[in-house]
Amino acid sequence: MVGAFPVFKLGSLALKQRMAQLILGVDFGSTHACARLYSQDLKVVACSSCRVVRIEADDGTCELDPEGVWTCLCQVIKDALSNAGVTPEDVKCVGISVQRNSLLLWDKDTSKPRTNVITWQDLRASNVTKRWNNSLVLRSMKAGGHVLYWMTRLPRFKALASYRFKTILACIRLKHVLDERPLLLAECRRGSVYYGCLETWFLWRLTGGEAFCTDVSCASVSGMYDPFTRRWSGPILCALGIPNEILPEVFPSSHLYGYVRHGPLKVPSDAMPVAVTALIGDAQAATLTEDCLGLGQAKLTLGTGSFLNMSTGNKAYALMSGFYPVIGWASSYPSADTMSAVDVSSCGSSPCASSHSSDLTYLLEGSHPNTGTIIEWLRTEHVFDTYAELEQLLEQGDQLELDDEAKTANTFYVNVPPNHLRRHQEFLEYSETIKRRKFIGPDGVLVGVNESSPELNRIITVRAVMESIAFTIRQMLEQCSKKAGLTARELRVNGNVSLSDWLMQRLADTTGIPIERSGFEESSCLGAAIAAGVGAGVWSTFAAATQMLHHRMNTENGRFRSSSQVNWTLRRHFQPRPDIVQRLRRRYRRWCQARRRYIRQLRSARFIGFTDYHPTSPQTDTSVPRLTPNTTCRIVF
């Protein structure tokens, strides 16, 4: 799918000079890749996108073809230039945003990939993750972290004491690959193979193998980078046996990484080459676009899962329940003033190695895996057929006054934390009470539905599920307030699930804080362009760029709206309603109680022999399908 915004016509000399300062933002996500050309006031000039093709299998494989992703990147860039009617000489700089933790290995000399791109959704390392979390090595590291934190009170040791491996982390999937291929591990130790995630791979290809780098935002979510010292973590690398020789050098997000020597942005030898001035993770780029730079400002993405990012300023907080510290972004000072003076021929793997980080911002990042997943599951189970019908069912509940506590006082969709998800699935399969349950979801159960009419049960079901999303977000915000002392004054929301006006209003009433749905289109792509502009000296700071963007967005009149990256039909503020806030506060407490009771039930299952249960044992009830996020029981009304 390719789209263009006919904003400018290349007629006048002044306009051509303006076009020579275009900024290219690229976002390579899990489902599609997008490239957008922006003017220096961040108006969209042209855009293009293409679908990302994944390689999937029943064993949990989720990979991408390395040459395929490079071809896809080249195609969207080429189409964006074509749609704008410009050449690479008209592009000042490029910023790249990527899905994080999607890794590959390639040959240092030939650039030939040695593995496919193993995405963050790949599950084959789950057994390795479980084994390492129960290992004596990790327990010893955590015990040492406790002792060092008691002696020094430094937050980095508190983080070490709470460290756990997750399948989503690049380090554990890299460990799995190296364990499976010992010959490849030997080559890594000889220094003939490089490791990198997508941003490093794209940079390597664009610069013709001159730049082998990553940025702090992507490195900080890999599980083997210390966000406190801003270095690769020696203890984690040593424990996992990952050679230091394969790791890229880490720079700030906005930095002069090098110049394009290969691909669709390559220019003639007598022209100034296009500079790569930003690498950044997609979640951090979206947070930057939403102008969440100040302490306590929060961005929520409601997509496949719920992802909450809260700014903690220049301070990194230690790990706490459900959250971990990541680096949002940083700029390389003084790249803004020296970019034009840098010798192009000298820009190799470390073009500005002497520069240091400034404008450094940390984030607390928390997530819940099932948001869009559970809504899509309701649709596949024919609770509703279209999302317009879903919104109608939610509004019908308001008309029936289902918020009346006497009607739905004890009706909840009770979800479980990710660390209890597997036990939830197996317990429901094993328990005799499953036959009496009317609703079993991928990550929870619906409780309190009586024998009313099927139509009313449909309304109650969708309201309970959507309400559980709002309750889960409130729980995340409470953890930030309790553990870190940070209270969000406003929550800026994006993602496909945020299209529901009912959910946005329920979220405002549940949390008691204003909700802003900005309506930005391709916010990660825009964030990459902002970071690139800062790295190229277009703006002196991130705040200068985002304030300019939001000021123009708030004052933009109708004749410029066609050139904006904002969907004005979606942009809306939702204010909490005091009377509903009080009512939902009591309901939220009852939901928490129901959730705790169900989790206790899962934990106590081991006392009735549940821990000895295996899905393949003869006592398994084969009439009950095994519950996974993709295969679930039918809803019966």
Short mmCIF file of C-alpha atoms in Angstrom, two decimals, residues 25-450:
data_model
loop_
_atom_site.label_atom_id
_atom_site.label_comp_id
_atom_site.label_asym_id
_atom_site.label_seq_id
_atom_site.Cartn_x
_atom_site.Cartn_y
_atom_site.Cartn_z
CA GLY A 25 11.62 9.02 8.99
CA VAL A 26 11.45 5.23 8.67
CA ASP A 27 9.61 2.84 10.97
CA PHE A 28 10.02 -0.92 10.58
CA GLY A 29 7.35 -2.54 12.74
CA SER A 30 6.04 -6.02 13.37
CA THR A 31 3.37 -5.96 10.65
CA HIS A 32 4.36 -3.19 8.25
CA ALA A 33 7.18 -0.83 7.31
CA CYS A 34 6.61 2.86 6.66
CA ALA A 35 8.70 5.73 5.29
CA ARG A 36 7.66 9.38 5.46
CA LEU A 37 9.31 12.53 4.19
CA TYR A 38 8.88 15.59 6.40
CA SER A 39 9.62 19.25 5.93
CA GLN A 40 11.52 21.01 8.69
CA ASP A 41 8.27 22.12 10.30
CA LEU A 42 7.28 18.43 10.39
CA LYS A 43 4.59 18.55 7.73
CA VAL A 44 4.21 15.34 5.75
CA VAL A 45 5.50 15.62 2.19
CA ALA A 46 5.03 12.01 1.06
CA CYS A 47 4.73 8.55 2.51
CA SER A 48 4.75 4.90 1.56
CA SER A 49 4.36 1.59 3.34
CA CYS A 50 4.56 -2.14 2.73
CA ARG A 51 3.59 -5.28 4.60
CA VAL A 52 6.19 -7.23 6.55
CA VAL A 53 6.10 -10.96 5.75
CA ARG A 54 6.88 -13.21 8.71
CA ILE A 55 8.07 -16.83 8.78
CA GLU A 56 6.01 -18.68 11.40
CA ALA A 57 5.73 -22.29 12.55
CA ASP A 58 3.91 -24.28 15.22
CA ASP A 59 7.04 -24.62 17.38
CA GLY A 60 6.91 -20.89 18.19
CA THR A 61 9.11 -19.75 15.32
CA CYS A 62 8.58 -16.14 14.28
CA GLU A 63 11.31 -14.92 11.95
CA LEU A 64 11.98 -12.51 9.11
CA ASP A 65 14.17 -12.98 6.06
CA PRO A 66 17.19 -10.62 6.45
CA GLU A 67 17.38 -9.88 2.73
CA GLY A 68 13.61 -9.54 2.63
CA VAL A 69 13.54 -6.84 5.32
CA TRP A 70 16.34 -4.96 3.55
CA THR A 71 14.40 -5.13 0.28
CA CYS A 72 11.27 -3.92 2.06
CA LEU A 73 13.17 -0.99 3.60
CA CYS A 74 14.61 0.00 0.22
CA GLN A 75 11.18 -0.22 -1.40
CA VAL A 76 9.38 2.08 1.05
CA ILE A 77 12.19 4.64 0.84
CA LYS A 78 12.20 4.53 -2.96
CA ASP A 79 8.40 4.89 -3.10
CA ALA A 80 8.41 7.82 -0.68
CA LEU A 81 10.99 9.66 -2.81
CA SER A 82 9.01 8.88 -5.95
CA ASN A 83 5.73 10.08 -4.45
CA ALA A 84 7.34 13.36 -3.41
CA GLY A 85 9.02 13.81 -6.78
CA VAL A 86 12.43 14.32 -5.18
CA THR A 87 15.85 12.67 -5.33
CA PRO A 88 18.17 11.53 -2.51
CA GLU A 89 20.08 14.84 -2.84
CA ASP A 90 16.98 16.58 -1.45
CA VAL A 91 17.13 14.57 1.81
CA LYS A 92 19.16 16.09 4.62
CA CYS A 93 19.10 13.16 7.05
CA VAL A 94 17.31 9.94 7.93
CA GLY A 95 16.11 8.48 11.23
CA ILE A 96 15.20 4.81 11.70
CA SER A 97 12.72 3.39 14.21
CA VAL A 98 12.42 -0.38 14.54
CA GLN A 99 10.62 -3.15 16.39
CA ARG A 100 12.91 -3.86 19.29
CA ASN A 101 14.72 -7.06 20.25
CA SER A 102 14.52 -8.64 16.78
CA LEU A 103 18.05 -9.97 16.30
CA LEU A 104 20.28 -11.61 13.72
CA LEU A 105 23.93 -12.55 13.17
CA TRP A 106 25.92 -11.89 10.01
CA ASP A 107 29.43 -12.38 8.65
CA LYS A 108 31.72 -9.46 9.39
CA ASP A 109 33.60 -9.64 6.08
CA THR A 110 30.93 -10.66 3.56
CA SER A 111 27.82 -9.19 5.27
CA LYS A 112 26.10 -12.50 4.57
CA PRO A 113 23.42 -13.28 7.21
CA ARG A 114 24.20 -16.32 9.35
CA THR A 115 20.69 -16.46 10.84
CA ASN A 116 17.25 -15.18 10.01
CA VAL A 117 15.92 -12.19 11.93
CA ILE A 118 14.57 -13.77 15.12
CA THR A 119 11.76 -11.45 16.19
CA TRP A 120 10.67 -10.51 19.69
CA GLN A 121 7.58 -12.71 19.20
CA ASP A 122 9.63 -15.90 18.76
CA LEU A 123 8.88 -18.37 21.59
CA ARG A 124 11.45 -21.10 21.02
CA ALA A 125 13.65 -19.84 23.85
CA SER A 126 10.91 -20.26 26.49
CA ASN A 127 12.49 -23.40 27.95
CA VAL A 128 15.89 -21.70 28.07
CA THR A 129 14.28 -18.75 29.85
CA LYS A 130 12.67 -20.97 32.46
CA ARG A 131 15.89 -22.91 33.03
CA TRP A 132 17.97 -19.78 33.51
CA ASN A 133 15.45 -18.13 35.84
CA ASN A 134 15.71 -21.21 38.08
CA SER A 135 19.49 -21.54 37.71
CA LEU A 136 21.99 -21.27 40.52
CA VAL A 137 23.92 -18.67 38.51
CA LEU A 138 21.03 -16.20 38.40
CA ARG A 139 20.12 -16.86 42.02
CA SER A 140 23.70 -16.13 43.05
CA MET A 141 23.72 -12.92 41.00
CA LYS A 142 20.47 -11.79 42.60
CA ALA A 143 21.75 -12.62 46.07
CA GLY A 144 24.88 -10.61 45.36
CA GLY A 145 22.69 -7.76 44.16
CA HIS A 146 20.76 -7.81 47.44
CA VAL A 147 23.99 -7.65 49.47
CA LEU A 148 25.50 -4.87 47.36
CA TYR A 149 22.28 -2.85 47.50
CA TRP A 150 22.19 -3.23 51.29
CA MET A 151 25.77 -1.95 51.46
CA THR A 152 25.64 0.84 48.87
CA ARG A 153 21.92 1.65 48.37
CA LEU A 154 22.65 2.10 44.67
CA PRO A 155 19.59 1.44 42.47
CA ARG A 156 21.60 -0.53 39.89
CA PHE A 157 22.22 -3.26 42.48
CA LYS A 158 18.54 -3.24 43.42
CA ALA A 159 17.79 -3.80 39.73
CA LEU A 160 20.24 -6.71 39.66
CA ALA A 161 18.55 -8.24 42.71
CA SER A 162 15.20 -8.21 40.87
CA TYR A 163 16.46 -9.30 37.45
CA ARG A 164 14.57 -11.98 35.53
CA PHE A 165 15.01 -13.28 32.01
CA LYS A 166 12.08 -13.02 29.61
CA THR A 167 11.61 -14.62 26.22
CA ILE A 168 11.05 -11.18 24.72
CA LEU A 169 14.62 -10.15 25.59
CA ALA A 170 17.23 -10.40 22.86
CA CYS A 171 19.89 -11.78 25.22
CA ILE A 172 18.02 -14.99 26.02
CA ARG A 173 17.15 -15.69 22.37
CA LEU A 174 20.77 -15.01 21.39
CA LYS A 175 21.85 -17.50 24.05
CA HIS A 176 19.41 -20.04 22.61
CA VAL A 177 20.82 -19.59 19.09
CA LEU A 178 24.43 -19.93 20.22
CA ASP A 179 23.62 -23.04 22.28
CA GLU A 180 21.94 -24.63 19.28
CA ARG A 181 24.85 -23.81 16.94
CA PRO A 182 28.23 -24.33 18.65
CA LEU A 183 30.19 -23.73 15.43
CA LEU A 184 28.58 -20.32 15.13
CA LEU A 185 29.53 -19.62 18.75
CA ALA A 186 33.15 -20.45 17.92
CA GLU A 187 33.07 -17.98 15.02
CA CYS A 188 31.62 -15.34 17.34
CA ARG A 189 34.50 -15.83 19.76
CA ARG A 190 36.97 -15.38 16.89
CA GLY A 191 35.31 -12.06 16.07
CA SER A 192 34.27 -13.01 12.53
CA VAL A 193 30.52 -12.66 13.18
CA TYR A 194 28.54 -9.60 14.23
CA TYR A 195 25.34 -9.44 16.28
CA GLY A 196 22.72 -6.77 15.94
CA CYS A 197 19.03 -6.01 15.96
CA LEU A 198 17.22 -4.51 12.99
CA GLU A 199 18.51 -0.97 13.53
CA THR A 200 22.12 -2.21 13.48
CA TRP A 201 21.50 -4.37 10.39
CA PHE A 202 19.91 -1.49 8.47
CA LEU A 203 22.71 0.90 9.46
CA TRP A 204 25.34 -1.65 8.41
CA ARG A 205 23.72 -2.07 4.99
CA LEU A 206 23.04 1.63 4.40
CA THR A 207 26.61 2.64 5.22
CA GLY A 208 28.13 -0.19 3.19
CA GLY A 209 29.57 -1.90 6.26
CA GLU A 210 31.24 1.23 7.64
CA ALA A 211 29.10 1.70 10.77
CA PHE A 212 28.50 -1.07 13.30
CA CYS A 213 26.44 0.68 15.97
CA THR A 214 23.21 0.67 17.91
CA ASP A 215 21.56 3.28 20.10
CA VAL A 216 20.87 3.44 23.81
CA SER A 217 17.09 3.04 23.48
CA CYS A 218 17.33 -0.28 21.63
CA ALA A 219 20.28 -1.56 23.68
CA SER A 220 18.54 -0.83 27.00
CA VAL A 221 15.69 -3.27 26.25
CA SER A 222 17.96 -6.14 25.18
CA GLY A 223 18.42 -7.51 28.70
CA MET A 224 22.23 -7.31 28.51
CA TYR A 225 22.74 -3.55 28.73
CA ASP A 226 23.03 -1.68 32.02
CA PRO A 227 20.90 1.50 31.77
CA PHE A 228 22.52 2.89 34.93
CA THR A 229 26.13 2.80 33.70
CA ARG A 230 25.12 2.91 30.00
CA ARG A 231 27.42 0.01 29.13
CA TRP A 232 26.95 -3.61 28.14
CA SER A 233 26.41 -5.57 31.35
CA GLY A 234 29.49 -7.62 32.18
CA PRO A 235 27.76 -9.94 34.69
CA ILE A 236 24.93 -10.84 32.29
CA LEU A 237 27.27 -11.38 29.32
CA CYS A 238 29.60 -13.49 31.44
CA ALA A 239 26.76 -15.58 32.87
CA LEU A 240 25.25 -16.27 29.43
CA GLY A 241 28.60 -16.78 27.72
CA ILE A 242 27.97 -14.13 25.06
CA PRO A 243 31.25 -12.85 23.53
CA ASN A 244 31.84 -9.10 23.75
CA GLU A 245 33.40 -9.16 20.28
CA ILE A 246 30.05 -9.52 18.51
CA LEU A 247 28.32 -6.55 20.17
CA PRO A 248 27.89 -3.19 18.43
CA GLU A 249 29.09 0.10 19.85
CA VAL A 250 26.33 2.05 21.61
CA PHE A 251 25.65 5.73 20.87
CA PRO A 252 22.90 8.21 21.76
CA SER A 253 19.68 8.02 19.74
CA SER A 254 20.37 11.31 17.92
CA HIS A 255 23.90 10.97 16.64
CA LEU A 256 25.84 11.21 13.40
CA TYR A 257 26.16 7.47 12.77
CA GLY A 258 27.55 7.76 9.27
CA TYR A 259 26.59 8.46 5.67
CA VAL A 260 24.57 6.41 3.23
CA ARG A 261 26.81 4.56 0.74
CA HIS A 262 24.37 1.94 -0.47
CA GLY A 263 20.69 1.59 -1.28
CA PRO A 264 18.01 3.98 -2.56
CA LEU A 265 19.46 6.98 -0.69
CA LYS A 266 22.89 6.75 -2.34
CA VAL A 267 23.84 9.99 -4.11
CA PRO A 268 26.39 10.72 -6.87
CA SER A 269 30.00 11.01 -5.74
CA ASP A 270 30.04 14.80 -6.22
CA ALA A 271 26.98 15.38 -3.98
CA MET A 272 26.69 15.59 -0.20
CA PRO A 273 25.64 12.12 1.03
CA VAL A 274 22.57 11.58 3.19
CA ALA A 275 23.43 11.38 6.88
CA VAL A 276 22.01 8.73 9.22
CA THR A 277 21.43 10.80 12.35
CA ALA A 278 19.02 8.72 14.44
CA LEU A 279 18.32 5.17 15.56
CA ILE A 280 15.53 4.62 18.09
CA GLY A 281 13.13 1.94 19.34
CA ASP A 282 9.54 2.18 18.14
CA ALA A 283 7.98 2.52 21.61
CA GLN A 284 10.41 5.27 22.57
CA ALA A 285 9.84 7.05 19.26
CA ALA A 286 6.07 7.06 19.83
CA THR A 287 6.59 8.41 23.36
CA LEU A 288 8.78 11.18 21.97
CA THR A 289 6.11 12.12 19.43
CA GLU A 290 3.54 12.45 22.22
CA ASP A 291 5.83 15.02 23.91
CA CYS A 292 6.18 12.93 27.09
CA LEU A 293 9.50 14.50 28.05
CA GLY A 294 8.71 15.82 31.51
CA LEU A 295 8.86 13.90 34.78
CA GLY A 296 5.72 11.80 35.24
CA GLN A 297 4.35 12.32 31.73
CA ALA A 298 2.98 9.06 30.37
CA LYS A 299 2.14 7.50 27.02
CA LEU A 300 -0.06 4.44 26.62
CA THR A 301 -0.16 2.32 23.48
CA LEU A 302 -3.18 0.04 23.19
CA GLY A 303 -2.52 -2.45 20.44
CA THR A 304 -1.95 -6.18 20.62
CA GLY A 305 -0.95 -5.51 24.22
CA SER A 306 -0.96 -2.54 26.57
CA PHE A 307 2.36 -0.69 26.79
CA LEU A 308 2.78 2.10 29.32
CA ASN A 309 5.83 4.38 29.18
CA MET A 310 6.32 6.99 31.89
CA SER A 311 9.13 9.52 31.81
CA THR A 312 11.40 9.60 34.86
CA GLY A 313 13.58 12.43 33.59
CA ASN A 314 17.34 11.90 33.85
CA LYS A 315 16.99 9.36 36.67
CA ALA A 316 16.77 5.60 36.19
CA TYR A 317 14.56 3.73 38.65
CA ALA A 318 15.34 0.19 39.72
CA LEU A 319 13.20 -2.71 38.59
CA MET A 320 9.85 -3.00 40.29
CA SER A 321 6.83 -5.22 39.92
CA GLY A 322 5.83 -5.29 36.26
CA PHE A 323 8.13 -2.42 35.25
CA TYR A 324 11.73 -2.04 34.17
CA PRO A 325 13.88 1.02 33.41
CA VAL A 326 14.79 1.78 29.80
CA ILE A 327 16.48 4.70 28.11
CA GLY A 328 14.00 6.69 26.08
CA TRP A 329 16.36 8.81 24.01
CA ALA A 330 19.52 10.87 24.18
CA SER A 331 21.32 13.24 21.84
CA SER A 332 25.00 13.37 20.97
CA TYR A 333 26.45 16.73 21.90
CA PRO A 334 27.78 18.72 20.06
CA SER A 335 26.65 16.98 16.86
CA ALA A 336 24.09 19.71 16.12
CA ASP A 337 26.78 22.31 15.45
CA THR A 338 29.49 20.13 13.96
CA MET A 339 27.65 17.95 11.49
CA SER A 340 28.48 20.09 8.49
CA ALA A 341 32.11 20.32 9.57
CA VAL A 342 32.67 16.57 9.92
CA ASP A 343 34.90 15.07 7.28
CA VAL A 344 32.62 12.74 5.33
CA SER A 345 35.43 10.35 4.51
CA SER A 346 36.27 9.91 8.19
CA CYS A 347 32.83 8.68 9.21
CA GLY A 348 33.24 4.99 9.82
CA SER A 349 31.98 2.92 12.68
CA SER A 350 32.50 5.75 15.17
CA PRO A 351 32.01 9.05 13.37
CA CYS A 352 31.71 11.11 16.51
CA ALA A 353 33.10 8.84 19.18
CA SER A 354 34.35 11.76 21.24
CA SER A 355 30.88 13.24 21.71
CA HIS A 356 28.93 12.63 24.89
CA SER A 357 25.27 12.16 25.72
CA SER A 358 22.96 15.01 26.57
CA ASP A 359 19.20 15.41 26.81
CA LEU A 360 19.12 11.90 28.30
CA THR A 361 15.64 10.70 29.30
CA TYR A 362 14.75 7.49 31.11
CA LEU A 363 11.40 5.72 30.98
CA LEU A 364 9.62 3.21 33.15
CA GLU A 365 8.08 0.64 30.84
CA GLY A 366 5.31 -1.76 31.79
CA SER A 367 3.10 -3.95 29.67
CA HIS A 368 0.24 -6.41 29.63
CA PRO A 369 0.31 -8.87 26.72
CA ASN A 370 -3.40 -9.25 25.94
CA THR A 371 -5.42 -6.21 24.94
CA GLY A 372 -6.21 -6.28 21.25
CA THR A 373 -5.79 -10.06 21.51
CA ILE A 374 -8.76 -10.50 23.83
CA ILE A 375 -10.95 -8.10 21.83
CA GLU A 376 -10.13 -9.89 18.59
CA TRP A 377 -10.90 -13.18 20.32
CA LEU A 378 -14.38 -11.89 21.22
CA ARG A 379 -14.91 -11.07 17.57
CA THR A 380 -13.82 -14.52 16.40
CA GLU A 381 -16.21 -16.03 18.96
CA HIS A 382 -19.04 -13.97 17.37
CA VAL A 383 -19.82 -11.92 20.45
CA PHE A 384 -19.71 -9.08 17.94
CA ASP A 385 -18.99 -9.01 14.23
CA THR A 386 -17.72 -5.48 13.59
CA TYR A 387 -16.05 -2.92 15.79
CA ALA A 388 -18.92 -0.54 15.15
CA GLU A 389 -21.21 -3.19 16.66
CA LEU A 390 -18.85 -3.48 19.65
CA GLU A 391 -19.20 0.25 20.30
CA GLN A 392 -22.99 -0.03 19.98
CA LEU A 393 -23.11 -2.84 22.55
CA LEU A 394 -21.06 -0.74 24.97
CA GLU A 395 -23.38 2.24 24.51
CA GLN A 396 -26.46 0.04 24.97
CA GLY A 397 -25.06 -0.93 28.35
CA ASP A 398 -24.99 2.75 29.31
CA GLN A 399 -28.61 3.11 28.21
CA LEU A 400 -29.58 0.08 30.31
CA GLU A 401 -27.72 1.66 33.26
CA LEU A 402 -25.54 -1.39 33.75
CA ASP A 403 -23.18 0.73 35.83
CA ASP A 404 -25.83 0.40 38.54
CA GLU A 405 -24.02 -1.64 41.19
CA ALA A 406 -27.09 -3.72 41.93
CA LYS A 407 -27.15 -5.08 38.37
CA THR A 408 -23.50 -5.97 37.74
CA ALA A 409 -21.93 -5.64 41.19
CA ASN A 410 -20.02 -8.93 40.98
CA THR A 411 -19.64 -9.35 37.22
CA PHE A 412 -16.00 -9.02 36.15
CA TYR A 413 -13.56 -10.27 33.61
CA VAL A 414 -10.70 -11.37 35.85
CA ASN A 415 -7.38 -11.50 34.01
CA VAL A 416 -4.15 -12.86 35.42
CA PRO A 417 -0.59 -11.49 35.33
CA PRO A 418 1.69 -12.91 32.60
CA ASN A 419 3.65 -14.99 35.11
CA HIS A 420 0.44 -16.87 36.04
CA LEU A 421 -0.85 -17.25 32.49
CA ARG A 422 0.39 -20.78 31.89
CA ARG A 423 -0.96 -21.98 35.23
CA HIS A 424 -4.32 -20.38 34.42
CA GLN A 425 -4.52 -22.24 31.13
CA GLU A 426 -3.55 -25.62 32.57
CA PHE A 427 -5.64 -25.25 35.70
CA LEU A 428 -8.80 -24.53 33.73
CA GLU A 429 -8.05 -27.56 31.59
CA TYR A 430 -7.49 -29.75 34.64
CA SER A 431 -10.23 -28.45 36.94
CA GLU A 432 -13.67 -30.02 37.08
CA THR A 433 -15.20 -26.57 37.55
CA ILE A 434 -14.40 -25.75 33.95
CA LYS A 435 -17.66 -27.40 32.90
CA ARG A 436 -19.60 -24.86 34.91
CA ARG A 437 -17.82 -21.83 33.45
CA LYS A 438 -19.64 -19.88 30.77
CA PHE A 439 -16.68 -17.77 29.66
CA ILE A 440 -13.01 -18.68 29.52
CA GLY A 441 -10.63 -16.20 27.93
CA PRO A 442 -7.01 -16.39 26.80
CA ASP A 443 -5.85 -14.71 30.00
CA GLY A 444 -8.77 -14.87 32.43
CA VAL A 445 -12.37 -15.78 33.18
CA LEU A 446 -15.68 -13.96 33.33
CA VAL A 447 -17.36 -14.32 36.71
CA GLY A 448 -20.78 -13.32 37.97
CA VAL A 449 -22.90 -13.76 34.82
CA ASN A 450 -26.35 -15.06 35.69
#
